[in-house]
PDB file of C-alpha atoms in Angstrom:
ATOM      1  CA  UNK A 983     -99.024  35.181  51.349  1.00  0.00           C
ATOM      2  CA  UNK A 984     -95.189  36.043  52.027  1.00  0.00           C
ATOM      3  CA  UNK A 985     -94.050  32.571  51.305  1.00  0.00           C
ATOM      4  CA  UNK A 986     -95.858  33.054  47.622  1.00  0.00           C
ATOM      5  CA  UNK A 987     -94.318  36.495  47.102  1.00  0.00           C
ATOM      6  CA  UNK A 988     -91.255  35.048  48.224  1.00  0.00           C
ATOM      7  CA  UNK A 989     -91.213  32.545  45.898  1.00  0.00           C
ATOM      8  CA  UNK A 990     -91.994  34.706  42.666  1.00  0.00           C
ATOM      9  CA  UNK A 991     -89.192  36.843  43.577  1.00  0.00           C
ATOM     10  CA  UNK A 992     -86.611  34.896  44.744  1.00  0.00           C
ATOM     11  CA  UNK A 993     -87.136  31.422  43.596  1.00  0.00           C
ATOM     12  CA  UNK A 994     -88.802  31.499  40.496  1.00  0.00           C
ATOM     13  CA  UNK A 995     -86.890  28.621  38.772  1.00  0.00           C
ATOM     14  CA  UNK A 996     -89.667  26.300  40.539  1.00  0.00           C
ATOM     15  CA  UNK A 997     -92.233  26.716  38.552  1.00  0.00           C
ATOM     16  CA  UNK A 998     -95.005  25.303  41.068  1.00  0.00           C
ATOM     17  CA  UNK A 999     -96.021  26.251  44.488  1.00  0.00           C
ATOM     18  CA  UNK A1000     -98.411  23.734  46.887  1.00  0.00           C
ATOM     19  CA  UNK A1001     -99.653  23.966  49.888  1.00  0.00           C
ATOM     20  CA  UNK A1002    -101.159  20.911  51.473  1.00  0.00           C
ATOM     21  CA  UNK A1003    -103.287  20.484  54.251  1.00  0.00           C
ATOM     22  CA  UNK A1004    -105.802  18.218  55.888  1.00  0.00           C
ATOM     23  CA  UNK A1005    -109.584  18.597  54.715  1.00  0.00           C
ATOM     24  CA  UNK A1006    -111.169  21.401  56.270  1.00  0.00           C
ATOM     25  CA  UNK A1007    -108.392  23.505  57.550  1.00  0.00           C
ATOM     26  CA  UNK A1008    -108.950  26.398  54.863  1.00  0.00           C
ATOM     27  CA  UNK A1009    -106.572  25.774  51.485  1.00  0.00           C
ATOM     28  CA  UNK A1010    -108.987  26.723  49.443  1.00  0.00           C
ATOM     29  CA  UNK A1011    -110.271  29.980  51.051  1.00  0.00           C
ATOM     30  CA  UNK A1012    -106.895  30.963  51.442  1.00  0.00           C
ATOM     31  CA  UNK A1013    -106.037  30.906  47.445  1.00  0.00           C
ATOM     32  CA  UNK A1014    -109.602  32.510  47.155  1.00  0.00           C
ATOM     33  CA  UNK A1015    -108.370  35.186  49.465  1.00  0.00           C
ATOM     34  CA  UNK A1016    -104.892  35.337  47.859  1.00  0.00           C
ATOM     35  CA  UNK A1017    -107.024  35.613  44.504  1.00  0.00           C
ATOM     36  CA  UNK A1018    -109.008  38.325  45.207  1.00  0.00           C
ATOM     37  CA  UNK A1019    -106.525  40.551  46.131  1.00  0.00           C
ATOM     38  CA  UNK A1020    -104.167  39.842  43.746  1.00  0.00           C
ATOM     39  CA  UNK A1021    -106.414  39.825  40.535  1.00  0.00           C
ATOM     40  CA  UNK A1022    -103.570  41.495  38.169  1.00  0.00           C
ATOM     41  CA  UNK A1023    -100.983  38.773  39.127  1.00  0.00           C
ATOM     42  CA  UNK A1024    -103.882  35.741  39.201  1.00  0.00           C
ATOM     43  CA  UNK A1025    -105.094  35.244  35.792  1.00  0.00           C
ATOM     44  CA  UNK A1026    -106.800  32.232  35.841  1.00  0.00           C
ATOM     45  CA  UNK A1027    -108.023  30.161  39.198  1.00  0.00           C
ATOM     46  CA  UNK A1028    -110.097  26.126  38.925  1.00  0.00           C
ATOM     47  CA  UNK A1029    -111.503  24.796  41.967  1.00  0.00           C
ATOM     48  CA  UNK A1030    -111.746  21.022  41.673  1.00  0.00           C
ATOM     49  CA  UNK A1031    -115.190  19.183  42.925  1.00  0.00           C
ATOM     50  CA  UNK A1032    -114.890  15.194  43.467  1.00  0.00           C
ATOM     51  CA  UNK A1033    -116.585  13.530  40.409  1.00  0.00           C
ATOM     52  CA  UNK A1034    -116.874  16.879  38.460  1.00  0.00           C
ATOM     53  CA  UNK A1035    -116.311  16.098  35.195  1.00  0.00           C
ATOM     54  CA  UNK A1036    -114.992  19.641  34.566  1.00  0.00           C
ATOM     55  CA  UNK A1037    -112.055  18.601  36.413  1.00  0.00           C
ATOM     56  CA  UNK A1038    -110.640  16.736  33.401  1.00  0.00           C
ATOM     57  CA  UNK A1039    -107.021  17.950  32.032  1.00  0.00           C
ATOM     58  CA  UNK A1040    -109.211  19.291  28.601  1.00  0.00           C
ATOM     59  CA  UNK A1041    -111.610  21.042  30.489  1.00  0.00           C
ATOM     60  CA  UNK A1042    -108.941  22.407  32.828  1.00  0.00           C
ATOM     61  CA  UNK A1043    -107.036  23.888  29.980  1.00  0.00           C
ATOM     62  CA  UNK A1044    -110.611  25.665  28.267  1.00  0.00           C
ATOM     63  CA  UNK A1045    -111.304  27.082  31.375  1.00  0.00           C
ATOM     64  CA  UNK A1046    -107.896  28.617  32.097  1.00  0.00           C
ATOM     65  CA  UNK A1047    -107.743  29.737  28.642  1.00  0.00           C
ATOM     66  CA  UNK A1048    -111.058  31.867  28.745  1.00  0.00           C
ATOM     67  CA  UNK A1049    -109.820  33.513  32.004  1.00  0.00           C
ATOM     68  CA  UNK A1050    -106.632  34.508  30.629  1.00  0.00           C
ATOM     69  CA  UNK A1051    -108.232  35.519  27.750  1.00  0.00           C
ATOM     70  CA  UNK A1052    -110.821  37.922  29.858  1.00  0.00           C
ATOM     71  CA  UNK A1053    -107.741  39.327  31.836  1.00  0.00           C
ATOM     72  CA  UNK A1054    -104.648  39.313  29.305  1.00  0.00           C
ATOM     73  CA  UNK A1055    -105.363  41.787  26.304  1.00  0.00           C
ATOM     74  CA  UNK A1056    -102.606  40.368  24.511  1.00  0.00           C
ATOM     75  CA  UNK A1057    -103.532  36.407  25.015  1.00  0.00           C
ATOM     76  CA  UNK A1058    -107.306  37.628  23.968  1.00  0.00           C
ATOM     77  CA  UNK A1059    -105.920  39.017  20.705  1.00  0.00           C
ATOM     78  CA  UNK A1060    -103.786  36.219  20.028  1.00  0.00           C
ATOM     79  CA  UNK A1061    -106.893  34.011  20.342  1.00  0.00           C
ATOM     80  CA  UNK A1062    -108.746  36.119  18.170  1.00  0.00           C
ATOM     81  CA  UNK A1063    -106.516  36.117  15.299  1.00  0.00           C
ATOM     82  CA  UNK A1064    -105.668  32.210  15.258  1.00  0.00           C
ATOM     83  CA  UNK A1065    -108.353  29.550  14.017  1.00  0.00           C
ATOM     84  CA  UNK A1066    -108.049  26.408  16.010  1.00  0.00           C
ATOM     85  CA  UNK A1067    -109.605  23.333  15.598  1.00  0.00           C
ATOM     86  CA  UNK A1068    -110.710  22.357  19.424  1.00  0.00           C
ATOM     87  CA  UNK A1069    -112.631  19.643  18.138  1.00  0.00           C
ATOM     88  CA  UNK A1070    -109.731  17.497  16.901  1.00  0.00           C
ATOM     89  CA  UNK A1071    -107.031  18.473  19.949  1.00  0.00           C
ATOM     90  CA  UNK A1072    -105.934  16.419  22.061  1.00  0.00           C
ATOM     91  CA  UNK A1073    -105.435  17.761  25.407  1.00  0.00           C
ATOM     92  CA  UNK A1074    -101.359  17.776  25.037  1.00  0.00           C
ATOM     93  CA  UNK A1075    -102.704  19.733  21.877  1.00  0.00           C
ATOM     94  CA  UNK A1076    -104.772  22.368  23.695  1.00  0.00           C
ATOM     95  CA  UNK A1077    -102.147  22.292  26.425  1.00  0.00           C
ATOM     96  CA  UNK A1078     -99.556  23.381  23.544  1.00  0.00           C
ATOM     97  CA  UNK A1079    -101.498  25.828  22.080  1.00  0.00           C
ATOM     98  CA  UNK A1080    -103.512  27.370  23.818  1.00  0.00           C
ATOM     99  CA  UNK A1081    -100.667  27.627  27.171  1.00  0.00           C
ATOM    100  CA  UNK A1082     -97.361  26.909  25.876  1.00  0.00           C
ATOM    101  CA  UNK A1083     -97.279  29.360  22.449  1.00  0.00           C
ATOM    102  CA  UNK A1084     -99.936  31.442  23.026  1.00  0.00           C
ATOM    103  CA  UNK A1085     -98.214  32.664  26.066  1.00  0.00           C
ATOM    104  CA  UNK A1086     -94.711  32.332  24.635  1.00  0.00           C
ATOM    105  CA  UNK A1087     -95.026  33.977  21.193  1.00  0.00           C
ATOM    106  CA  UNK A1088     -98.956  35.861  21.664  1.00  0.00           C
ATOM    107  CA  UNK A1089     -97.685  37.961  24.878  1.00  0.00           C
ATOM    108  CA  UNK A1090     -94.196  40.211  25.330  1.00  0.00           C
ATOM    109  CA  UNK A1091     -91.658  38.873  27.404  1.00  0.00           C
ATOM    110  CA  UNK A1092     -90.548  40.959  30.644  1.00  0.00           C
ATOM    111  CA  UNK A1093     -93.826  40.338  32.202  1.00  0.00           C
ATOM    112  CA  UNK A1094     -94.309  40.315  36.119  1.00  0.00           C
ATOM    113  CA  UNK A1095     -94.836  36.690  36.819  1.00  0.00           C
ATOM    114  CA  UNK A1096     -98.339  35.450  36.559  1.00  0.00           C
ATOM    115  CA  UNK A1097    -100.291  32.755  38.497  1.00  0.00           C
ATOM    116  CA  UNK A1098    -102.778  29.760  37.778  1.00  0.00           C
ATOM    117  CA  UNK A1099    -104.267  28.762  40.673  1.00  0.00           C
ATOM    118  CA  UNK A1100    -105.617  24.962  40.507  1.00  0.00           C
ATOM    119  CA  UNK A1101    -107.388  24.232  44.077  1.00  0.00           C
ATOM    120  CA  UNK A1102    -108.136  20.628  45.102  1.00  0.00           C
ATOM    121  CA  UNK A1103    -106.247  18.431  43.235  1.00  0.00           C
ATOM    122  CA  UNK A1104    -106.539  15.457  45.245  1.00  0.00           C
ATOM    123  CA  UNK A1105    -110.261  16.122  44.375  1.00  0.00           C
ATOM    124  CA  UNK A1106    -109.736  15.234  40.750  1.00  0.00           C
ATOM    125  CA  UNK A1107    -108.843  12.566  39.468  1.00  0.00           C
ATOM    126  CA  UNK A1108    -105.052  11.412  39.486  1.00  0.00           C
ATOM    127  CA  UNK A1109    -105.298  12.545  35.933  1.00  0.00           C
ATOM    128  CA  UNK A1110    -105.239  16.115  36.350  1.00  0.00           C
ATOM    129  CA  UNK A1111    -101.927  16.068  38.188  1.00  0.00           C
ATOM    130  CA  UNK A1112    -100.571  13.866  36.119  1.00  0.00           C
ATOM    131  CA  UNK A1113    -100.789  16.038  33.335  1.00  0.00           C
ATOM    132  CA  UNK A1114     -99.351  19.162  34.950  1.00  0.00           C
ATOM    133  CA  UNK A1115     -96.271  17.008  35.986  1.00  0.00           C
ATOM    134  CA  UNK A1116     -96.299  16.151  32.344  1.00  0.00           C
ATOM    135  CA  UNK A1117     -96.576  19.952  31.407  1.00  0.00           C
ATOM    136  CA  UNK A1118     -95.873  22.327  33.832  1.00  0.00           C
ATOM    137  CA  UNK A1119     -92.149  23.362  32.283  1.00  0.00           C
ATOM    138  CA  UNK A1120     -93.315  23.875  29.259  1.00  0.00           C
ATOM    139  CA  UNK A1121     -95.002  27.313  30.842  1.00  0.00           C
ATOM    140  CA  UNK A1122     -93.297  30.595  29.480  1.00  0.00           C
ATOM    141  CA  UNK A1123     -90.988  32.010  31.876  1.00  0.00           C
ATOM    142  CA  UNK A1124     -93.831  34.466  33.328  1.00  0.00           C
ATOM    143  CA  UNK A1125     -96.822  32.242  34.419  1.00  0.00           C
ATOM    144  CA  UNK A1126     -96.610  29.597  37.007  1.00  0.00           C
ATOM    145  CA  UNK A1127     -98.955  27.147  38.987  1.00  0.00           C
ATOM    146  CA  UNK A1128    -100.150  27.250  42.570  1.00  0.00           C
ATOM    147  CA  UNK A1129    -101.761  24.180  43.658  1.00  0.00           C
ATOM    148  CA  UNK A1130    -103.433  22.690  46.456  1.00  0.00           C
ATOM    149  CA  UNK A1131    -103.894  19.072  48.166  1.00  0.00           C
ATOM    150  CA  UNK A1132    -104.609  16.865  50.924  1.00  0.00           C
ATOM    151  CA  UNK A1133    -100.700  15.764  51.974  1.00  0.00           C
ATOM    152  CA  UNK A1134    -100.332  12.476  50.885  1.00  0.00           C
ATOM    153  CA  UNK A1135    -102.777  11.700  48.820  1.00  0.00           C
ATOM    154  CA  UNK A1136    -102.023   8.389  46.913  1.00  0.00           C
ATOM    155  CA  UNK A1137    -103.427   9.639  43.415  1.00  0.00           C
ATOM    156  CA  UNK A1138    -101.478  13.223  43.748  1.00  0.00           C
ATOM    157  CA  UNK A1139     -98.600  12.356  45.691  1.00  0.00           C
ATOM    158  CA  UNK A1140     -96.108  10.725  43.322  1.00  0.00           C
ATOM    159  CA  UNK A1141     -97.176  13.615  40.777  1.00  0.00           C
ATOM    160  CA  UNK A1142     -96.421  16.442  43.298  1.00  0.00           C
ATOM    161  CA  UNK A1143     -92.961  15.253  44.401  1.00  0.00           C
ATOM    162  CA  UNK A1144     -92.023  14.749  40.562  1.00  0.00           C
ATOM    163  CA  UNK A1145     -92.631  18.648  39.847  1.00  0.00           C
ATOM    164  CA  UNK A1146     -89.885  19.687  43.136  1.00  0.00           C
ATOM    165  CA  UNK A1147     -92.715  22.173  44.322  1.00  0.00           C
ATOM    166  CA  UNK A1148     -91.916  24.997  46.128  1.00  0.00           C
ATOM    167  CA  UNK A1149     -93.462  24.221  50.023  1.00  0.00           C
ATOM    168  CA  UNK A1150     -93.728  26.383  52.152  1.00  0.00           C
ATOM    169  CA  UNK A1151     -93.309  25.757  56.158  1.00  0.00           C
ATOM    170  CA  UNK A1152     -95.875  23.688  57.822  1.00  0.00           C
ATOM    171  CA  UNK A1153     -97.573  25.720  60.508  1.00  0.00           C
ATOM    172  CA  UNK A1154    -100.243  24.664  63.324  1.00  0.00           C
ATOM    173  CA  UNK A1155    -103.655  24.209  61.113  1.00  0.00           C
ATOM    174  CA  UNK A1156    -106.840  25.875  62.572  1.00  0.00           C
ATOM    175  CA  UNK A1157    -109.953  25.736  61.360  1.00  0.00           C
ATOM    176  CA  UNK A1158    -110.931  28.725  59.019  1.00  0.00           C
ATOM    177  CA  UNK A1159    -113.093  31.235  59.994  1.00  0.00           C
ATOM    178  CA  UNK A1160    -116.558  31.714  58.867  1.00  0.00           C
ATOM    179  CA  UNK A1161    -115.574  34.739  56.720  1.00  0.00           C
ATOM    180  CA  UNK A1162    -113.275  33.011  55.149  1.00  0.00           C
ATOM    181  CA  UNK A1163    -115.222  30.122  54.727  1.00  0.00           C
ATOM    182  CA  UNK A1164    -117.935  32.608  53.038  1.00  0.00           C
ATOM    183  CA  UNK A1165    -115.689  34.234  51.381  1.00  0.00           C
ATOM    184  CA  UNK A1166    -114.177  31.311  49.701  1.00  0.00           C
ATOM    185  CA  UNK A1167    -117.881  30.135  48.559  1.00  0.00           C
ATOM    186  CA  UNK A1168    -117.926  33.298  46.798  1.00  0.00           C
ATOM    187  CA  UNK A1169    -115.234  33.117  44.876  1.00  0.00           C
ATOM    188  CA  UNK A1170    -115.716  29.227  43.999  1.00  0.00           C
ATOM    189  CA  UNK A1171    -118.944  30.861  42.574  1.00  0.00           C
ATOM    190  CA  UNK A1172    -117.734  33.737  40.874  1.00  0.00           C
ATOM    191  CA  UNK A1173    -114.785  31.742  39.047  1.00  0.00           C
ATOM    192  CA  UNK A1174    -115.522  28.394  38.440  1.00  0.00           C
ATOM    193  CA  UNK A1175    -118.365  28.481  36.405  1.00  0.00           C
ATOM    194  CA  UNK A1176    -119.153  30.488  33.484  1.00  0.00           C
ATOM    195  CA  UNK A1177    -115.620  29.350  31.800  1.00  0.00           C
ATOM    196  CA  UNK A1178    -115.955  26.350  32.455  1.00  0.00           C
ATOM    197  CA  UNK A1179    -119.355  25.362  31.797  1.00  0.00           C
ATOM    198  CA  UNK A1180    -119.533  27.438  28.774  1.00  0.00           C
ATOM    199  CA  UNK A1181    -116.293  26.017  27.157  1.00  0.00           C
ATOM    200  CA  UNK A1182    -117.549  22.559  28.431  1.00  0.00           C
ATOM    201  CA  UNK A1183    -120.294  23.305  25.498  1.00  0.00           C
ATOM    202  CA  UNK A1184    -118.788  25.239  22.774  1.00  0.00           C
ATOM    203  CA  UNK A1185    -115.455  23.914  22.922  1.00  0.00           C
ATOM    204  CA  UNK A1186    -114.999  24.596  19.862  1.00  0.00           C
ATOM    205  CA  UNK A1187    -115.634  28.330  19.698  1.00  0.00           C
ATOM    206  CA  UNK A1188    -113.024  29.359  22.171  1.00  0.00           C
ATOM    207  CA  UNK A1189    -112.418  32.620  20.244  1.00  0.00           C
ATOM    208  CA  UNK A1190    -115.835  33.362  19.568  1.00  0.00           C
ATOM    209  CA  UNK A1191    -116.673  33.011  23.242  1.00  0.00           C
ATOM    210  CA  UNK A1192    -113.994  35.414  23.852  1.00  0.00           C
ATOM    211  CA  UNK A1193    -114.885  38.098  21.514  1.00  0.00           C
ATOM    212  CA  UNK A1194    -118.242  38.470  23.222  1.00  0.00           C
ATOM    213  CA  UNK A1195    -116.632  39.681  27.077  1.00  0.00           C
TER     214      UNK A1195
END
């Protein structure tokens, strides 16, 4: 957690931090654990599942959106007062939108920096990183990614090392514990679905869904 604190303070023009690790060794209940107590600076967190559809760039982007929009005031008001067409946006469009200028011109600047946490990347499809190498500088100066892989993956790999990621020291893995291990299950539970699923369905009500938290 000192290497991520380090980073937001003192090396903030990366805008994306990963940690990589063999299967098993704990990645994701450690950004569960980092999540859960930090919940003011994480404001939006996807777990990736291999061959989840939700794990597709557009469904990505609707899920982060309807956490930020459940934790930001400001980014649920911008929402709310903007009618967007979901149906006909591509997902550079929803990227642009609903990322890019709603957290550029629908929140104040001078913010503490803010994380999105996308876990398991080499469990999506190449596509997924692809498209946050594509996107990730056009985040406002404020919100950043922290992302997690398998070292080496072939799909990620190439996508990672184009983005100049902050890393932070490799260390001896161990196994997590089985607190942590619950404790991660937990929080894949309690964040993953209800955005997701929901804005899976009624894509095209993003505000509406919002209006009803």
């Amino acid at each position: 957690f000192n290497d991520i604190q380090d980073w937001l303070e003192n090396d903030r023009r990366r805008k994306v931090f990963c940690i990589t690790g063999e299967p098993g060794i704990g990645k994701s209940a450690l950004v569960a654990q980092f999540a859960a107590q930090n919940k003011v600076q994480v404001v939006g967190i996807h777990f990736c599942a291999a061959g989840s559809s939700l794990d597709e760039p557009r469904s990505v982007i609707l899920s982060l959106a309807f956490q930020m929009g459940t934790r930001l005031p400001a980014y649920r008001r911008y929402l709310l007062t903007h009618d967007f067409d979901f149906a006909r946006l591509s997902e550079e469009d929803l990227f642009s939108k609903l990322i890019t200028e709603a957290c550029s011109f629908g929140i104040d600047g001078g913010r503490q920096p803010c994380l999105l946490i996308v876990d398991g990347l080499d469990e999506a499809s190449g596509e997924l990183a692809r498209f946050i190498a594509q996107h990730y500088r056009e985040l406002p100066d404020w919100l950043y990614f922290l992302v997690t892989s398998r070292p080496n993956d072939r799909h990620v790999k190439a996508h990672l090392d184009a983005m100049n990621p902050r890393v932070p020291p490799r260390r001896s893995e161990t196994k997590p514990s089985p607190v942590s291990m619950s404790g991660n299950g937990w929080m894949r539970q309690r964040w993953r679905t209800p955005g997701a699923i929901r804005l899976k369905n009624m894509s095209c009500a993003l505000p509406q869904a919002i209006s009803v938290i």
